Coordinates of C-alpha atoms in Angstrom, one line a residue:
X8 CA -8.9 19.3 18.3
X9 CA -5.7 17.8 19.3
X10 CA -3.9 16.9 22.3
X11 CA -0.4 15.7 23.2
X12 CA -1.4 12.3 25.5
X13 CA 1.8 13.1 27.3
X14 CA -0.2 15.3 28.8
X15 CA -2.8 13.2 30.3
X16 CA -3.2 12.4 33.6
X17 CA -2.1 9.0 34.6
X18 CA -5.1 6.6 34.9
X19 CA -7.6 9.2 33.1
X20 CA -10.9 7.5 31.4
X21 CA -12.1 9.2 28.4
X22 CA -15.1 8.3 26.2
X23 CA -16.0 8.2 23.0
X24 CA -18.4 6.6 20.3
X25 CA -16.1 5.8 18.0
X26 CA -12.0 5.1 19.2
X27 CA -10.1 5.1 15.8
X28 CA -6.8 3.5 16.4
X29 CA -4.0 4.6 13.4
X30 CA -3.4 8.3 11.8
X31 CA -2.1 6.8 8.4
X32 CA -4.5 7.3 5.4
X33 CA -6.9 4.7 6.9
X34 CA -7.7 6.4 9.5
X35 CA -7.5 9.8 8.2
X36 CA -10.0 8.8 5.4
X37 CA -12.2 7.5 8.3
X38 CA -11.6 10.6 10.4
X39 CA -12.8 13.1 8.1
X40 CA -15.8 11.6 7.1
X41 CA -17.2 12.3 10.6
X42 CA -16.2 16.5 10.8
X43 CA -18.8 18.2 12.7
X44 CA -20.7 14.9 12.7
X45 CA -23.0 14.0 16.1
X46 CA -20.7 11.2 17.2
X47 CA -17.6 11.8 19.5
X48 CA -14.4 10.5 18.0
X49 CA -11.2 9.6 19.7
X50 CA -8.2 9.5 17.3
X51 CA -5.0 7.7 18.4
X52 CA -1.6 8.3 17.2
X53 CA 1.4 6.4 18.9
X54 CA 3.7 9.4 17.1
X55 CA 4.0 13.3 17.0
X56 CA 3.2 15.8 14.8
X57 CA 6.9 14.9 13.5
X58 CA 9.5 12.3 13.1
X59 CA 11.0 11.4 16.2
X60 CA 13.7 8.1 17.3
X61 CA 11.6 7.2 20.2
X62 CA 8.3 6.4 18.3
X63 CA 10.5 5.0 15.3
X64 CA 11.5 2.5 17.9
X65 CA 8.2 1.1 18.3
X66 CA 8.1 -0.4 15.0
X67 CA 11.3 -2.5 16.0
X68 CA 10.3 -6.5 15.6
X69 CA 12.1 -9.7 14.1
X70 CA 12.1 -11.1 10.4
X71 CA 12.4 -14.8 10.0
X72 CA 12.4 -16.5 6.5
X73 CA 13.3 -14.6 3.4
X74 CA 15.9 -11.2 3.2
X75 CA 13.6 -8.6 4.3
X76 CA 14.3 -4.3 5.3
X77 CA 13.1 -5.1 8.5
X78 CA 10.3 -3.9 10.4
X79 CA 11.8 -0.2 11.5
X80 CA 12.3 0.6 8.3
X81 CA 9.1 -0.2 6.2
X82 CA 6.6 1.5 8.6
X83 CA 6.8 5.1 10.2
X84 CA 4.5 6.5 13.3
X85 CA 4.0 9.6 13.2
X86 CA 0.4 12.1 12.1
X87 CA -0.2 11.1 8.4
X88 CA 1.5 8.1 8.7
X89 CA 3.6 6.4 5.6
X90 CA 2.4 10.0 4.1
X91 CA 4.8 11.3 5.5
X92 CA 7.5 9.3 3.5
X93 CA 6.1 9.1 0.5
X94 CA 8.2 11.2 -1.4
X95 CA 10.6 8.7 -2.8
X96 CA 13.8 8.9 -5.1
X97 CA 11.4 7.6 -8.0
X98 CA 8.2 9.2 -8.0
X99 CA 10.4 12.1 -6.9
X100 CA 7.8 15.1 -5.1
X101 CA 4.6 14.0 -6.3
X102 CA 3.6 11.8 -3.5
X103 CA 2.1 8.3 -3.8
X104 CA 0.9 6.4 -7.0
X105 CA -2.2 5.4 -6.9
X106 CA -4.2 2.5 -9.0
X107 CA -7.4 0.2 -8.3
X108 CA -7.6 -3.0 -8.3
X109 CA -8.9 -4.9 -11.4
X110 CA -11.8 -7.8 -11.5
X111 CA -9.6 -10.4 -11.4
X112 CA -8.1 -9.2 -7.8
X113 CA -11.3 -10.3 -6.6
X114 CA -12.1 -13.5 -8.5
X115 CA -11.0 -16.7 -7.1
X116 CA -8.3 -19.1 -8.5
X117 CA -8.5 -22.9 -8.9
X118 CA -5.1 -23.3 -7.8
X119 CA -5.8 -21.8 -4.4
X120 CA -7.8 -21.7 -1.5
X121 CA -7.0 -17.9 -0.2
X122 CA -7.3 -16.2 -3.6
X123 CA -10.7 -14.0 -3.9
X124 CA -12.7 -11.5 -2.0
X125 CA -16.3 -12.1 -0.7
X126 CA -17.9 -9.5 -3.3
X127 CA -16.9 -7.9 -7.0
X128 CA -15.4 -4.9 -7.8
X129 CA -18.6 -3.5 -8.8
X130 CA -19.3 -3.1 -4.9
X131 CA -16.3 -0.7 -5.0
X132 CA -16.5 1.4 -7.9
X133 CA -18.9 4.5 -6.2
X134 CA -16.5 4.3 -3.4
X135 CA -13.4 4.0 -5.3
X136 CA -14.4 7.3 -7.4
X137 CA -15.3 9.2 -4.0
X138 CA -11.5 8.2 -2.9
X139 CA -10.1 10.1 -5.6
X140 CA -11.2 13.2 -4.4
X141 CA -10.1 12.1 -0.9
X142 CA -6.8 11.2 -2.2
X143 CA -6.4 14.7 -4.1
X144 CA -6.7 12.6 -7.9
X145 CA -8.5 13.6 -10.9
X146 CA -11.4 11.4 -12.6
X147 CA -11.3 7.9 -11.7
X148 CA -10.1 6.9 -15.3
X149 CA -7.2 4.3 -15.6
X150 CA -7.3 3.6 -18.8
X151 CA -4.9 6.1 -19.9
X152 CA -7.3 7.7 -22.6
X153 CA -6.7 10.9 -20.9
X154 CA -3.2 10.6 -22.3
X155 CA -2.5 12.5 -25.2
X156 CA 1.4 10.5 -25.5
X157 CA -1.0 7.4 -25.8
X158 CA -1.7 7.3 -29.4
X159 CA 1.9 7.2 -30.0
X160 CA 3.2 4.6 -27.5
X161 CA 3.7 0.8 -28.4
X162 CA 1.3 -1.1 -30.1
X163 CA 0.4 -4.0 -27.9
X164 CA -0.7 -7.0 -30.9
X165 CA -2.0 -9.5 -27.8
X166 CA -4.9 -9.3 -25.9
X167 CA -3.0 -10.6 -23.2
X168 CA -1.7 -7.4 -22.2
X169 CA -2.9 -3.9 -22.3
X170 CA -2.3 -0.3 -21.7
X171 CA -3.1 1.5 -18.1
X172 CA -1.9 3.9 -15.5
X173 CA -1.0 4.9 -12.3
X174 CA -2.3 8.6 -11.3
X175 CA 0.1 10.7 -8.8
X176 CA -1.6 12.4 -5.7
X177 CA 0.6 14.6 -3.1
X178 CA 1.4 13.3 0.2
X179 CA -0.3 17.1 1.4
X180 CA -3.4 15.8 1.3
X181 CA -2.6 13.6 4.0
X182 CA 0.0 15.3 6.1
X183 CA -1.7 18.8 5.5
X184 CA -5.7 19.2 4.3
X185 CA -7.5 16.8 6.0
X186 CA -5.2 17.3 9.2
X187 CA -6.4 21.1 9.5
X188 CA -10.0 20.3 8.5
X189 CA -9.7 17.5 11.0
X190 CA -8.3 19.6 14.2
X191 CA -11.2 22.2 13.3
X192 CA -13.8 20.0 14.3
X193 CA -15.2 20.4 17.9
X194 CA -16.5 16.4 17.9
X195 CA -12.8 14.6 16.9
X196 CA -9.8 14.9 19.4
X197 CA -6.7 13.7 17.9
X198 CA -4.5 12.1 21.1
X199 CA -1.0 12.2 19.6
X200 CA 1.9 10.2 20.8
X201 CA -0.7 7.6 22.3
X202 CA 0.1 3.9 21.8
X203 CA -2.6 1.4 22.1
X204 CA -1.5 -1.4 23.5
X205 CA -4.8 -4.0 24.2
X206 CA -8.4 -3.9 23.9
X207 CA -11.1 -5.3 26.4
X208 CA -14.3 -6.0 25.4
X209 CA -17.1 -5.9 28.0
X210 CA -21.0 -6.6 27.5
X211 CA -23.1 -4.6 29.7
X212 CA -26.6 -4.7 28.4
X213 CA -24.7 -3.1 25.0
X214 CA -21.4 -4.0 23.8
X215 CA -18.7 -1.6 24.9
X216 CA -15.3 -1.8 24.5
X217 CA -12.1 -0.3 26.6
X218 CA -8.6 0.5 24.7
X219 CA -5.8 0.8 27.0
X220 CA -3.3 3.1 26.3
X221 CA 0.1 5.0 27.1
X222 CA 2.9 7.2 25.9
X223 CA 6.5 7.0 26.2
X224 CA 6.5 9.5 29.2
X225 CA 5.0 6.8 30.9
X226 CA 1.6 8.0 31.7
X227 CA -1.4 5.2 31.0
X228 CA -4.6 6.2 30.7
X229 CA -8.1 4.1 28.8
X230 CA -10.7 5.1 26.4
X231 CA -14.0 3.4 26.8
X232 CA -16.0 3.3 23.5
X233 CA -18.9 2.1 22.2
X234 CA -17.3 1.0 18.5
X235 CA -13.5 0.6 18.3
X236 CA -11.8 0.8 14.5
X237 CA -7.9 -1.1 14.5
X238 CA -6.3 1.5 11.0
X239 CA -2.8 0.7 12.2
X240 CA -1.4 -1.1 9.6
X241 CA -0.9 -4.8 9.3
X242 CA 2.1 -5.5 11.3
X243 CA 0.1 -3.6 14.4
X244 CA -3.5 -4.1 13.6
X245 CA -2.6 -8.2 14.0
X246 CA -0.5 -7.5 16.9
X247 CA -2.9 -5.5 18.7
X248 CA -5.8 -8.0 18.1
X249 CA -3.0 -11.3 19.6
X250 CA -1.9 -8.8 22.3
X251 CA -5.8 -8.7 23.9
X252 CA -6.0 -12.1 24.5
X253 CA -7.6 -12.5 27.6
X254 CA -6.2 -15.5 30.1
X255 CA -8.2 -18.7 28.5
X256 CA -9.6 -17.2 25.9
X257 CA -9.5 -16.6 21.9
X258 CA -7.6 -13.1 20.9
X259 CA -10.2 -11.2 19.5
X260 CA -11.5 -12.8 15.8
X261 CA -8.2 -15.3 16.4
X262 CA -11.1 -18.3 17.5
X263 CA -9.8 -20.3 14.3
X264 CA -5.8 -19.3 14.5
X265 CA -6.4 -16.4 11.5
X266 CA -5.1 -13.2 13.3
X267 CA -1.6 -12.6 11.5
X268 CA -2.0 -15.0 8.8
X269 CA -1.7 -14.6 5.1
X270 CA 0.8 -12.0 5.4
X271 CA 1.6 -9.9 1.9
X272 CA 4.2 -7.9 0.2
X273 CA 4.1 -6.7 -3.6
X274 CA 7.6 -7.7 -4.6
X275 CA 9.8 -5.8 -7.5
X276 CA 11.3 -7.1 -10.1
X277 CA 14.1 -5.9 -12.0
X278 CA 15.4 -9.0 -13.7
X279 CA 14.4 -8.0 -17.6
X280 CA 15.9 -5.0 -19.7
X281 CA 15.0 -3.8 -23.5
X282 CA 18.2 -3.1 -25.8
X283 CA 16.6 -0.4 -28.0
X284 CA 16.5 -1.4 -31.3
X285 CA 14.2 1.1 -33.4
X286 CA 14.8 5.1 -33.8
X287 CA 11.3 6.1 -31.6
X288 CA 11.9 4.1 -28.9
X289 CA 12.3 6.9 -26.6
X290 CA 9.7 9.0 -28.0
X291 CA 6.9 6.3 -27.8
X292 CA 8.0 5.1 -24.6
X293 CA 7.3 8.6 -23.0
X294 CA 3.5 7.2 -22.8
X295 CA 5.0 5.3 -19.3
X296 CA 7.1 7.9 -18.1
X297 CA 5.7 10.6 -15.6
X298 CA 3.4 13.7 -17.2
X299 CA 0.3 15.2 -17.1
X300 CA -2.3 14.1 -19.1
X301 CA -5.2 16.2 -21.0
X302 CA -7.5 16.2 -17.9
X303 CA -4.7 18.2 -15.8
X304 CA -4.3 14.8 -13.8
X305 CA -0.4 13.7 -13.1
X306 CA -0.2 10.0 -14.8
X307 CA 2.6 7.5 -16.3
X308 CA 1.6 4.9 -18.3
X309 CA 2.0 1.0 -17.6
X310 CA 1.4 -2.1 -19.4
X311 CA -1.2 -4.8 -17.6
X312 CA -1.7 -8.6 -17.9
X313 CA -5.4 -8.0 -19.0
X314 CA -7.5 -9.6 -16.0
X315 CA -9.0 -12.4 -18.1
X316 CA -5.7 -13.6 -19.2
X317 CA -4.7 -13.6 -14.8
X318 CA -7.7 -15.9 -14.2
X319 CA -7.6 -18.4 -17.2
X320 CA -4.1 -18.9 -17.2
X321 CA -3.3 -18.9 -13.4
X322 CA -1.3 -16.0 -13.2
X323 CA -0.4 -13.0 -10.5
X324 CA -1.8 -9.7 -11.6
X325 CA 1.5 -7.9 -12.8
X326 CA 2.1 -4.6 -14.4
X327 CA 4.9 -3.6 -16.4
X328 CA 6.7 0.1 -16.1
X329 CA 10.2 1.5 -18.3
X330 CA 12.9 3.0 -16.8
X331 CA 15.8 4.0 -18.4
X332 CA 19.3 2.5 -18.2
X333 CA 21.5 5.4 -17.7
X334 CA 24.5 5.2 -20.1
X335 CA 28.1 4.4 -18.3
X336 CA 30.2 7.4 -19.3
X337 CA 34.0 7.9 -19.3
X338 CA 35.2 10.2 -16.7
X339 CA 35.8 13.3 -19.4
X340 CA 32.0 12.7 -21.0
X341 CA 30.8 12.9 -17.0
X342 CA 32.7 16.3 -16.9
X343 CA 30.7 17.5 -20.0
X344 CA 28.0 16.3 -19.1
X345 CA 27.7 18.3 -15.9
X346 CA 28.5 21.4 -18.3
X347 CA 25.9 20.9 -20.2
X348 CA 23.7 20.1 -17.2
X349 CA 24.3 23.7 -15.6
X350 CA 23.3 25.3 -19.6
X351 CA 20.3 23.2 -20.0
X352 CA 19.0 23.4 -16.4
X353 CA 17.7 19.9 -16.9
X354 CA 16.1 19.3 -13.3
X355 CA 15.7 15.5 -14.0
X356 CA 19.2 14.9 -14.3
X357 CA 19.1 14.2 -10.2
X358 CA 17.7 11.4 -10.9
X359 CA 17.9 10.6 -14.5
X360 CA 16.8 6.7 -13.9
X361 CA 13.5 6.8 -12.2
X362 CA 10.1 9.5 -13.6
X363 CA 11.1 12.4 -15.5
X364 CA 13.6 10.6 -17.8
X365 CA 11.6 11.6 -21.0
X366 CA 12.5 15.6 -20.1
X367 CA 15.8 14.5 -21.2
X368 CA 16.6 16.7 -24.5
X369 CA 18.3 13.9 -25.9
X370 CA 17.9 10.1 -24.4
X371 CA 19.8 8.2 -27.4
X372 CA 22.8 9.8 -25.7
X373 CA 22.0 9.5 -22.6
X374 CA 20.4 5.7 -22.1
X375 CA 21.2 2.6 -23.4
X376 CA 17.5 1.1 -23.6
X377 CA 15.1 0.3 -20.6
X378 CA 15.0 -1.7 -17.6
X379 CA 11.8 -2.8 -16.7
X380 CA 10.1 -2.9 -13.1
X381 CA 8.0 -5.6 -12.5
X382 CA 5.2 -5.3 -9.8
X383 CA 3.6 -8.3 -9.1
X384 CA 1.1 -9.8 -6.5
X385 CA 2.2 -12.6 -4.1
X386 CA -0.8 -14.9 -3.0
X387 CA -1.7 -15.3 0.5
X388 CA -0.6 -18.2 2.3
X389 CA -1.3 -19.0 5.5
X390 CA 2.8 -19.4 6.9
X391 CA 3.3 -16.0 5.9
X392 CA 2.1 -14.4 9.3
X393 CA 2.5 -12.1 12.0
X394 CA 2.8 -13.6 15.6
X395 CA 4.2 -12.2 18.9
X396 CA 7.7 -12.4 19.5
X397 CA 9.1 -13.3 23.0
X398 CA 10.5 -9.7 23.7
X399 CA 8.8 -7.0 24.8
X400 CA 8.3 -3.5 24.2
X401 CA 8.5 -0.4 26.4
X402 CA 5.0 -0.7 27.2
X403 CA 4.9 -4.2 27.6
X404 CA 3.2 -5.3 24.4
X405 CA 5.3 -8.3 22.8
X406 CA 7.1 -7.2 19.8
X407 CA 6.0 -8.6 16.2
X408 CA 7.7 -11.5 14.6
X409 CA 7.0 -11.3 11.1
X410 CA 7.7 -15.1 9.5
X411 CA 7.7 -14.6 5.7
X412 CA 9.0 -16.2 2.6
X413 CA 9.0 -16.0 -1.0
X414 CA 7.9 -19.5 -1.9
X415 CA 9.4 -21.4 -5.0
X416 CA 5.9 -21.8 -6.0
X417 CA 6.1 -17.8 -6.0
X418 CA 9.1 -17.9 -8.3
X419 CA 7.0 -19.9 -10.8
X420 CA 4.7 -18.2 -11.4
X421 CA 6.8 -14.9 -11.5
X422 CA 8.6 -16.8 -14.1
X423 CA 5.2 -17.2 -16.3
X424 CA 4.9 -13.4 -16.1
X425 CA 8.3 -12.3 -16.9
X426 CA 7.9 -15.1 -20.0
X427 CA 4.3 -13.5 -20.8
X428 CA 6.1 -9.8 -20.9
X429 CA 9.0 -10.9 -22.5
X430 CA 6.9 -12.2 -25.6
X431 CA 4.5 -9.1 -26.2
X432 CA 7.1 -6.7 -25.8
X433 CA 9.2 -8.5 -28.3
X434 CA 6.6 -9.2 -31.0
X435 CA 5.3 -5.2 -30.6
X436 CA 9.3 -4.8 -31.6
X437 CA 10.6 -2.3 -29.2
X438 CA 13.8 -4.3 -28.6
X439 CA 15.8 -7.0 -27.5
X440 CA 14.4 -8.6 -24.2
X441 CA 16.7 -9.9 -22.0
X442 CA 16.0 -11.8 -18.5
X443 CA 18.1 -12.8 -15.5
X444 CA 16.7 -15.8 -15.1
X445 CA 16.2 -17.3 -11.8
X446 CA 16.5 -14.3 -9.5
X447 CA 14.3 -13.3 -6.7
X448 CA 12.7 -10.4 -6.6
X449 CA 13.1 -7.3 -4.2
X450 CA 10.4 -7.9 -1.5
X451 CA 10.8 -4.6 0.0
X452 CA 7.6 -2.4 -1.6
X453 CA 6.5 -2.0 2.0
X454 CA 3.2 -2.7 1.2
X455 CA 1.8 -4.8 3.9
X456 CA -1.3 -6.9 3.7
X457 CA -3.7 -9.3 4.7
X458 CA -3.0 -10.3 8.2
X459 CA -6.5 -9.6 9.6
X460 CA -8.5 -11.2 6.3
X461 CA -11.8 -10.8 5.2
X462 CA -14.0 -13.7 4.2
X463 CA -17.6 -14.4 5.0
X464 CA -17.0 -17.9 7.0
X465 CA -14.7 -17.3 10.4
X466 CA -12.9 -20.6 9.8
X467 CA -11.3 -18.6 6.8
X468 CA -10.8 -15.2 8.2
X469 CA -10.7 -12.3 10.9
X470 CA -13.1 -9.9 9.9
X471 CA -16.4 -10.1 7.9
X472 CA -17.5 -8.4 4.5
X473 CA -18.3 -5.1 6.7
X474 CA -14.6 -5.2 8.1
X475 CA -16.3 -6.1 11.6
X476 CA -13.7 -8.9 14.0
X477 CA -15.8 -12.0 14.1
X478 CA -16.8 -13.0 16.9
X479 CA -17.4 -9.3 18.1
X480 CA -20.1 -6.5 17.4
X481 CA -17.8 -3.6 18.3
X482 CA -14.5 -3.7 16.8
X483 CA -13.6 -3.2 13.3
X484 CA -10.4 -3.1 11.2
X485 CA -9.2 -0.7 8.4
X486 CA -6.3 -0.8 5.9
X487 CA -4.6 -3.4 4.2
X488 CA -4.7 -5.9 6.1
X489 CA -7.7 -6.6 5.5
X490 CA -6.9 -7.7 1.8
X491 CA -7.8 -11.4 1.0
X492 CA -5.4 -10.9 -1.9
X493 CA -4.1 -7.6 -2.9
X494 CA -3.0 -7.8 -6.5
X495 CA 0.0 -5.7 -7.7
X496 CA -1.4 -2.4 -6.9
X497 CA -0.2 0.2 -5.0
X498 CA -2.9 0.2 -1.8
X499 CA -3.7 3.4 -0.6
X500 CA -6.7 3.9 -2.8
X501 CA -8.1 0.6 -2.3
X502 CA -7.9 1.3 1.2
X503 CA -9.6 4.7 1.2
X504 CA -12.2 3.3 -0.7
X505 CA -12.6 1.0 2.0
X506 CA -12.4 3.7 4.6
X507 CA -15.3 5.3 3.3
X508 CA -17.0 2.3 2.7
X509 CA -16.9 1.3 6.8
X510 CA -17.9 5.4 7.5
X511 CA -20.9 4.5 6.0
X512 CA -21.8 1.6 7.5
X513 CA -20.9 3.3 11.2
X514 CA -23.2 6.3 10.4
X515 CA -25.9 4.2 9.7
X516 CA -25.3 2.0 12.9
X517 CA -24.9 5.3 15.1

C-alpha cells in the first residue's frame, strides 16, 4: 500500500512494528524482505513518486574544507532514491555498477586506528550472493572468468595486481519491481512525501520508540513503533540521530561524540593516461570496456591492487578502468565524421569516451590511447564529519554541515597507487604511462559513508555488529554509513547485503 502523508490528518498517531525510515536501495532491500510477512511496516519517504524542487530542497546543507558538489546535488529524495539517477553519462542506461568488497576492506591497518570491520568477509558472502538477485545481477562471480574478451586482455606479470569486474544491474529493479511487489502487500504502507525529522525513545515495560514526522504541506503527524530502522543515507541518517537529542542528554548512540564522524567519499582520479604503443591495444583492452559476458551477465573488466598487496604495503584498495581519449579532429574530419556516423549507425558515438567505446569499428582512428580512472578508498578519520549547522530547515530540523577534506596524508598514499599502476601497466607493455603528478582527485563519486560506524566497543562507534545504535535496543541503521571503511567499491551491493542481513536478524527478534 501507499499513501501520500499530505494527506494525513495533522497530529494523527499511527503504529507499526517496524518504522523504516529511507526509500533508497536500503530500505527497499529491507522492505521487501517482509511482503506478506506478520509484522506491520511503516515506510517513510520525505519525496514523491517523482522528482520534485521542493523535496530536492531538503537536501540543501553547507560544505566546509575541500571543493565539494555540495549537498543538493549528490543526494536525491524521491521513491527509489539515488535509483532514480543512476543512469549516468558513463555507464550510459544500464543503471548502477556493482562490486563487493574484498578481504582486505575488512582487515585492519597498522597505520590507523579506524581501518577494519568487526567481522570477515566470509560473514557476508551468503548474503552478498542473495543481493545479486535483489539487485537484478547474475552469479556472484567477480573474477571476470565469465569473460570470454579475458583471455585476450593484458597480461598482468605482478602479483600485485590482478584482473576483476564490475557487473551492471538496472536502476528498474529499484524504481520499478520491488516498488509494485512492495505496494501489493496488505502489511507495508509506504507514507510518501513524509520527512522524519526526530525520534523519541520511551521505555514502558518494552522499549518503544516514537518518530515524528511532517510534509511540506505542513501537516505533522507520529508513528509509534516498536523497532525503528534510520536507511536514509549518511548525510541524514547522522543528522536524524544529532537532531533527537533530548535537553541534557546524549543524541541517540552519540554518548562518546561518534554520530557524524568518519565521513567518506570514494574519490576519482584522472591524473594518468596510456600513449598506445602496440597494434592490439584496442582489441585487448576491450576486456575493461562494457559487454556481456558468457553467463548473459552485463560486465567490464578492471584491474585490482590484489588485497594482500593493500595490507602489507599500506595501501588504499584501488581499481584501475580505460577510457579512451577521443582524438582532437580538425573541423572538416568532424564533418566526415558525422557522415560516417549517420551510415554506420554507431550508437556509441554519443558518448564515445565513457562504456561502449570498443563498438567503435575503428578506434586507431578515432582515440589516441587511454585515460585511466582511478577509484580509490579514502580512510576514515574522525574530522571528516557531519554536524548540525546553525540554520534551519522548513521543518525545523538544523541543516547538515558536512566538514570534509582530502588530507595530504590522502594524497600520499594516492601517490603510491598511481606509482604501483604506473609500473605494472608499463612492464605488461601496453604503452607509455604518463602522470600529472600532484593533482587532487575529483571527490565527487557521491558515495557517502561511515558517519554512523560500526565497531563492537561504543567508544569507537555508533552502531554495533548487528547495525543496532548503542546505547539503544530499538533503533537500527542501514546503508553506508554504517561502513567502518568502505574500500573503492561502488556501495550499493554491500549495502543490500547488509539489508538483508539486518531482515534477518528483525524476523528472528519479532
Amino acid at each position: 500500500m501507499q499513501r501520500d502523508a499530505q494527506n494525513i490528518t495533522d497530529g494523527t498517531a499511527l503504529d507499526a512494528d517496524i518504522c523504516i525510515i529511507g526509500g533508497g536501495p536500503a530500505g527497499i532491500s529491507l522492505v521487501q524482505e517482509f511482503i506478506s510477512h506478520s509484522a506491520k511496516i511503516v515506510w517513510l519517504e520525505s519525496g514523491g513518486l517523482k522528482a520534485e524542487q521542493g523535496a530536492q530542497r531538503l537536501n540543501d546543507g553547507l560544505v566546509v574544507g575541500t571543493a565539494y558538489a555540495g549537498l543538493q546535488q549528490t543526494r536525491h529524495r524521491q521513491t527509489g532514491g539515488t535509483a532514480c539517477i543512476w543512469n549516468t553519462p558513463l555507464n550510459g542506461d544500464v543503471g548502477a555498477k556493482y562490486v563487493p568488497l574484498e578481504t582486505c576492506d575488512f582487515e585492519p591497518r597498522t597505520d590507523s586506528d579506524y581501518v577494519g570491520w568487526p567481522f570477515e568477509l566470509n560473514h557476508l558472502q551468503s548474503f552478498y550472493a542473495r543481493a545479486q538477485s535483489v539487485c537484478g545481477l547474475g552469479q556472484y562471480n567477480y573474477s571476470g572468468k565469465q569473460s570470454h574478451r579475458l583471455k585476450t586482455s593484458f597480461p598482468l606479470p605482478d602479483a600485485q595486481v590482478r584482473h576483476s569486474v564490475f557487473q551492471f544491474g538496472p536502476a528498474s529493479i529499484f524504481t520499478d519491481n520491488h516498488l509494485r511487489a512492495i505496494n501489493s502487500s496488505d502489511n507495508i504502507e509506504l507514507l510518501y512525501h513524509a520527512t522524519a525529522c526526530a525520534i523519541k525513545i520511551q521505555s514502558q515495560g518494552h522499549s518503544m520508540a516514537t518518530i515524528e514526522a511532517g510534509t511540506l504541506a505542513g501537516n505533522r503527524f507520529r508513528i509509534k513503533s516498536g523497532i525503528v530502522v534510520l536507511a536514509a543515507g549518511a548525510i541524514e541518517n547522522a543528522r536524524l540521530l544529532l537532531a533527537s537529542r533530548e535537553p541534557g542528554q546524549d543524541a541517540p548512540g552519540d554518548k562518546y561524540g561518534w554520530v557524524g564522524r568518519c565521513f567518506m567519499e570514494h574519490p576519482r582520479d584522472y591524473s594518468m593516461s596510456v600513449t598506445a604503443n602496440r597494434h592490439d591495444v584496442y582489441s585487448r583492452a576491450a576486456f575493461y570496456d562494457r559487454h556481456t559476458a558468457d553467463d548473459g551477465t552485463t560486465i567490464a573488466g578492471r584491474i585490482a591492487v590484489d588485497p594482500e598487496s593493500v595490507i602489507r604495503d599500506g595501501l588504499p584498495n584501488a581499481s584501475l578502468t580505460f577510457l579512451p581519449l577521443v582524438r582532437r579532429a580538425s573541423s572538416r574530419k568532424r564533418l566526415l565524421a558525422r557522415v560516417v556516423d549517420r551510415v554506420t549507425r554507431y550508437k556509441e558515438r554519443k558518448n564515445p569516451g565513457g562504456y561502449g567505446w570498443s563498438q567503435n569499428p575503428n578506434p586507431d582512428a578515432a582515440f589516441d590511447g587511454f585515460r585511466l580512472l582511478l577509484n580509490t578508498e579514502q580512510w576514515p578519520h574522525p574530522e571528516n564529519r557531519v554536524i548540525l549547522g546553525r540554520r534551519s530547515d522548513r521543518f525545523g530540523v538544523p541543516k547538515p554541515e558536512v566538514r570534509w577534506q582530502w588530507r595530504p596524508e590522502d594524497q600520499r598514499k594516492l601517490e603510491q597507487v598511481r606509482t604501483l599502476f604506473a609500473t605494472e601497466l608499463q612492464a605488461a607493455g601496453i604503452g607509455q604511462i604518463e602522470i600529472q603528478s600532484d593533482v587532487n582527485p575529483d571527490p565527487n563519486a557521491h558515495h557517502h559513508a561511515g558517519t554512523t560506524r560500526m565497531h563492537n566497543n561504543p567508544r569507537l562507534g555508533v552502531v554495533n555488529p548487528d547495525g543496532l545504535v548503542h546505547g539503544t535496543d530499538n533503533v537500527y541503521v542501514a546503508g553506508a554509513s554504517v561502513f567502518p571503511t568502505a574500500g573503492f567499491a561502488n556501495p550499493t551491493l554491500t549495502i543490500v547485503a547488509l539489508a538483508l542481513r539486518l531482515a534477518d536478524q528483525l524476523k528472528q527478534r519479532l
